[in-house]
């Protein structure tokens, strides 16, 4: 079995698990509007410290830093400059419920999920939560930096969900960062669904994953200096038979990028300076790079680059697509190093430049 087929089977299994991560919580009080959420412990942050109620076990408080050390459901609220939450390495079965939480992590990540953790982060129904950092959350210069507002390390399985809102401002590097799959730490996944997620990333990527990134549903509004949504390996947008997410990318270098980029459903709008969507990886060998669009509505415009650029095949079997580019040399609305296969959907592509060859197979 080749590496791509093996990875696909593993990712399919993990996707089934991620689909259940938030649904169990949705059937309980965790999605209700009260303050208890059936939590094991509740924490209220302030600049002077953290007040805890409920269980006195499973966590440690040091100043304005909270460490979660065992499985359980924990409710987080309040406002704190320099506050942070950390899930200890190897801790599984953790649910963090954000209910009006405002954290500025200063020189570190406001929320970090350490290696081999399993964490569900829920934005409580109707709540508005704000997470931010400073330029000091960048390890090129500062020792405590995690390089992201929400940091998910190698081997972590993290789901962001709920029916509330999370606003992320990334002044250090990335908005959300997910780690790698390793032999020592296990498989890594990041899943986003249901919630409203607003990310401003004026330094780097809004969302950056090293392994598997699923954006199943919800509303994402993104502005980024570099990629809006990036995965080193697989990026899945939506799911077959669903409405999928609404993704509005108002500013970025590249919009959606992964070695294997799959759009199954959703309503996607992209304004980029380089490629709107890109199937690429500089780190993988013996991997079939591909862009696969089977559903959804995509409106994409690039001022300097390609519209859709696949360094392998570009397969369109469904969806409604309008993509156009400025008339720049060596850039096209549809570009594939392999074959452009169109077997379904509606495609409007405009703004091609002269001089680029393309192998097209349209059924």
Short mmCIF file of C-alpha atoms in Angstrom, two decimals, residues 35-254:
data_model
loop_
_atom_site.label_atom_id
_atom_site.label_comp_id
_atom_site.label_asym_id
_atom_site.label_seq_id
_atom_site.Cartn_x
_atom_site.Cartn_y
_atom_site.Cartn_z
CA UNK A 35 -22.64 29.62 33.99
CA UNK A 36 -22.35 26.07 35.30
CA UNK A 37 -22.14 23.95 32.13
CA UNK A 38 -21.91 20.88 34.38
CA UNK A 39 -18.21 21.73 34.61
CA UNK A 40 -15.87 20.02 37.05
CA UNK A 41 -14.36 23.41 37.80
CA UNK A 42 -14.94 27.00 36.71
CA UNK A 43 -12.23 29.65 36.47
CA UNK A 44 -12.62 33.42 36.34
CA UNK A 45 -9.57 35.32 35.09
CA UNK A 46 -8.55 38.83 36.13
CA UNK A 47 -5.31 40.80 36.00
CA UNK A 48 -4.73 39.97 39.67
CA UNK A 49 -5.16 36.21 39.34
CA UNK A 50 -7.57 33.32 38.73
CA UNK A 51 -10.55 32.49 40.94
CA UNK A 52 -11.56 28.80 40.94
CA UNK A 53 -14.84 27.22 42.00
CA UNK A 54 -15.90 23.58 42.00
CA UNK A 55 -13.36 20.78 42.12
CA UNK A 56 -9.95 21.51 43.63
CA UNK A 57 -8.29 18.70 41.70
CA UNK A 58 -7.04 18.25 38.16
CA UNK A 59 -5.43 21.66 37.72
CA UNK A 60 -2.80 24.03 39.03
CA UNK A 61 -2.90 27.83 39.23
CA UNK A 62 0.24 29.95 39.23
CA UNK A 63 -0.51 33.66 39.12
CA UNK A 64 -2.54 34.18 35.94
CA UNK A 65 -1.45 30.86 34.38
CA UNK A 66 -3.76 27.83 34.55
CA UNK A 67 -2.48 24.30 33.89
CA UNK A 68 -5.01 21.52 33.27
CA UNK A 69 -3.54 18.23 34.48
CA UNK A 70 -6.36 15.68 34.14
CA UNK A 71 -9.45 14.93 32.05
CA UNK A 72 -12.61 16.87 32.79
CA UNK A 73 -14.77 19.81 31.77
CA UNK A 74 -13.53 23.28 32.69
CA UNK A 75 -15.36 26.58 32.26
CA UNK A 76 -13.28 29.71 31.55
CA UNK A 77 -14.44 33.32 31.82
CA UNK A 78 -13.18 36.77 32.76
CA UNK A 79 -10.56 39.13 31.36
CA UNK A 80 -6.81 39.09 31.90
CA UNK A 81 -3.75 40.71 30.38
CA UNK A 82 -0.97 38.15 30.49
CA UNK A 83 -3.30 35.24 31.25
CA UNK A 84 -2.84 31.79 29.75
CA UNK A 85 -4.22 28.24 29.82
CA UNK A 86 -2.11 25.13 29.24
CA UNK A 87 -3.19 21.49 28.91
CA UNK A 88 -0.42 19.29 30.28
CA UNK A 89 1.37 16.86 27.96
CA UNK A 90 -0.44 13.55 27.47
CA UNK A 91 -3.71 14.72 29.07
CA UNK A 92 -6.80 13.47 27.22
CA UNK A 93 -10.54 13.92 27.61
CA UNK A 94 -10.30 17.65 28.28
CA UNK A 95 -13.11 20.11 27.45
CA UNK A 96 -12.51 23.84 27.77
CA UNK A 97 -15.66 25.96 27.64
CA UNK A 98 -15.04 29.60 26.79
CA UNK A 99 -17.83 31.75 28.21
CA UNK A 100 -16.93 35.41 27.80
CA UNK A 101 -13.18 34.84 28.07
CA UNK A 102 -10.69 37.57 27.16
CA UNK A 103 -7.03 36.59 27.37
CA UNK A 104 -3.98 38.46 26.13
CA UNK A 105 -1.19 35.93 26.34
CA UNK A 106 1.52 38.56 26.03
CA UNK A 107 4.76 36.63 25.39
CA UNK A 108 3.13 33.19 25.10
CA UNK A 109 -0.01 31.49 23.76
CA UNK A 110 -3.28 32.30 25.55
CA UNK A 111 -4.24 28.63 25.03
CA UNK A 112 -1.76 25.83 24.47
CA UNK A 113 -2.50 22.11 24.07
CA UNK A 114 0.73 20.25 24.69
CA UNK A 115 1.99 17.10 23.01
CA UNK A 116 -0.31 14.06 22.79
CA UNK A 117 -3.30 15.87 24.28
CA UNK A 118 -6.96 15.48 23.37
CA UNK A 119 -8.86 18.73 23.82
CA UNK A 120 -12.25 20.11 22.80
CA UNK A 121 -12.52 23.91 22.96
CA UNK A 122 -16.13 25.09 22.99
CA UNK A 123 -17.33 28.66 22.50
CA UNK A 124 -20.43 28.72 24.69
CA UNK A 125 -23.75 29.56 23.08
CA UNK A 126 -24.04 33.32 22.54
CA UNK A 127 -20.66 34.07 24.10
CA UNK A 128 -18.01 36.34 22.58
CA UNK A 129 -14.44 35.41 23.44
CA UNK A 130 -11.24 37.27 22.57
CA UNK A 131 -7.74 35.76 22.47
CA UNK A 132 -4.66 37.74 21.52
CA UNK A 133 -0.89 37.90 21.90
CA UNK A 134 1.94 40.36 21.33
CA UNK A 135 5.00 40.51 19.10
CA UNK A 136 6.89 38.75 21.94
CA UNK A 137 5.04 35.50 21.19
CA UNK A 138 7.59 34.68 18.51
CA UNK A 139 10.47 32.34 19.30
CA UNK A 140 12.88 34.04 16.94
CA UNK A 141 13.54 36.45 19.80
CA UNK A 142 11.67 35.41 22.97
CA UNK A 143 12.13 32.20 25.05
CA UNK A 144 8.51 31.72 26.22
CA UNK A 145 6.98 32.10 22.79
CA UNK A 146 4.62 29.51 21.29
CA UNK A 147 4.23 31.23 17.88
CA UNK A 148 0.43 31.09 17.96
CA UNK A 149 -2.57 32.38 19.88
CA UNK A 150 -3.95 28.82 20.10
CA UNK A 151 -1.03 26.37 20.00
CA UNK A 152 -1.67 22.66 19.44
CA UNK A 153 1.57 20.70 19.63
CA UNK A 154 2.76 17.45 18.03
CA UNK A 155 0.39 14.53 18.43
CA UNK A 156 -2.46 16.68 19.77
CA UNK A 157 -6.07 16.14 18.70
CA UNK A 158 -7.95 19.40 19.08
CA UNK A 159 -11.51 20.36 18.13
CA UNK A 160 -12.76 23.96 18.13
CA UNK A 161 -16.54 24.15 18.15
CA UNK A 162 -19.64 25.58 19.83
CA UNK A 163 -22.24 28.16 18.85
CA UNK A 164 -20.44 31.20 20.21
CA UNK A 165 -17.70 33.41 18.79
CA UNK A 166 -13.92 33.41 19.16
CA UNK A 167 -11.99 36.49 18.02
CA UNK A 168 -8.27 35.87 17.53
CA UNK A 169 -5.63 38.57 17.04
CA UNK A 170 -2.18 37.16 16.28
CA UNK A 171 0.53 39.77 16.70
CA UNK A 172 3.32 37.25 17.29
CA UNK A 173 3.07 34.80 14.39
CA UNK A 174 0.11 32.46 13.68
CA UNK A 175 -3.49 32.61 14.80
CA UNK A 176 -3.91 28.84 15.31
CA UNK A 177 -1.05 26.37 14.96
CA UNK A 178 -1.43 22.56 14.88
CA UNK A 179 1.55 20.24 15.16
CA UNK A 180 2.87 17.15 13.43
CA UNK A 181 2.22 13.43 13.64
CA UNK A 182 5.28 11.71 15.11
CA UNK A 183 6.17 8.20 16.24
CA UNK A 184 6.70 9.47 19.78
CA UNK A 185 3.61 11.67 20.13
CA UNK A 186 1.06 9.98 17.82
CA UNK A 187 -1.36 11.38 15.26
CA UNK A 188 -2.16 15.10 15.14
CA UNK A 189 -5.45 16.61 13.96
CA UNK A 190 -7.21 19.96 14.13
CA UNK A 191 -10.97 20.20 13.50
CA UNK A 192 -13.03 23.40 13.33
CA UNK A 193 -16.84 23.41 13.19
CA UNK A 194 -20.03 25.22 14.21
CA UNK A 195 -18.56 28.34 15.79
CA UNK A 196 -17.93 31.83 14.44
CA UNK A 197 -14.17 32.32 14.20
CA UNK A 198 -12.68 35.73 13.37
CA UNK A 199 -8.91 35.79 12.87
CA UNK A 200 -6.63 38.74 12.24
CA UNK A 201 -3.05 37.61 11.57
CA UNK A 202 -1.01 40.64 10.44
CA UNK A 203 2.33 38.78 10.77
CA UNK A 204 1.93 35.28 9.30
CA UNK A 205 -0.75 32.58 8.79
CA UNK A 206 -4.23 32.69 10.29
CA UNK A 207 -4.43 28.88 10.58
CA UNK A 208 -1.41 26.62 10.11
CA UNK A 209 -1.45 22.82 10.47
CA UNK A 210 1.32 20.31 9.90
CA UNK A 211 -0.89 17.26 9.45
CA UNK A 212 -4.67 16.98 9.07
CA UNK A 213 -6.92 20.05 9.17
CA UNK A 214 -10.72 19.72 8.88
CA UNK A 215 -12.95 22.78 8.59
CA UNK A 216 -16.39 21.19 8.65
CA UNK A 217 -18.86 24.03 9.30
CA UNK A 218 -19.32 27.40 10.99
CA UNK A 219 -18.27 30.86 9.85
CA UNK A 220 -14.64 31.94 9.44
CA UNK A 221 -13.63 35.54 8.72
CA UNK A 222 -9.92 35.81 8.04
CA UNK A 223 -7.32 38.48 7.33
CA UNK A 224 -3.69 37.31 7.11
CA UNK A 225 -0.28 38.57 6.02
CA UNK A 226 0.68 35.14 4.66
CA UNK A 227 -1.60 32.11 4.13
CA UNK A 228 -5.15 32.30 5.39
CA UNK A 229 -5.48 28.52 5.89
CA UNK A 230 -2.48 26.23 5.45
CA UNK A 231 -1.81 22.53 5.99
CA UNK A 232 1.48 20.83 5.23
CA UNK A 233 -0.45 17.65 4.39
CA UNK A 234 -4.28 17.44 4.13
CA UNK A 235 -6.92 20.19 4.27
CA UNK A 236 -10.61 19.21 4.08
CA UNK A 237 -13.23 21.93 3.65
CA UNK A 238 -16.82 20.87 4.39
CA UNK A 239 -18.28 17.39 4.12
CA UNK A 240 -20.34 15.58 1.49
CA UNK A 241 -24.07 16.20 1.90
CA UNK A 242 -23.67 19.23 4.17
CA UNK A 243 -23.79 23.00 3.66
CA UNK A 244 -20.23 23.20 4.93
CA UNK A 245 -18.55 26.28 6.35
CA UNK A 246 -18.72 29.90 5.27
CA UNK A 247 -15.16 31.15 4.78
CA UNK A 248 -14.53 34.82 4.02
CA UNK A 249 -10.87 35.66 3.34
CA UNK A 250 -10.56 39.42 2.92
CA UNK A 251 -6.77 39.66 2.74
CA UNK A 252 -3.93 37.14 2.39
CA UNK A 253 -0.89 36.12 0.38
CA UNK A 254 -2.34 32.69 -0.43
#
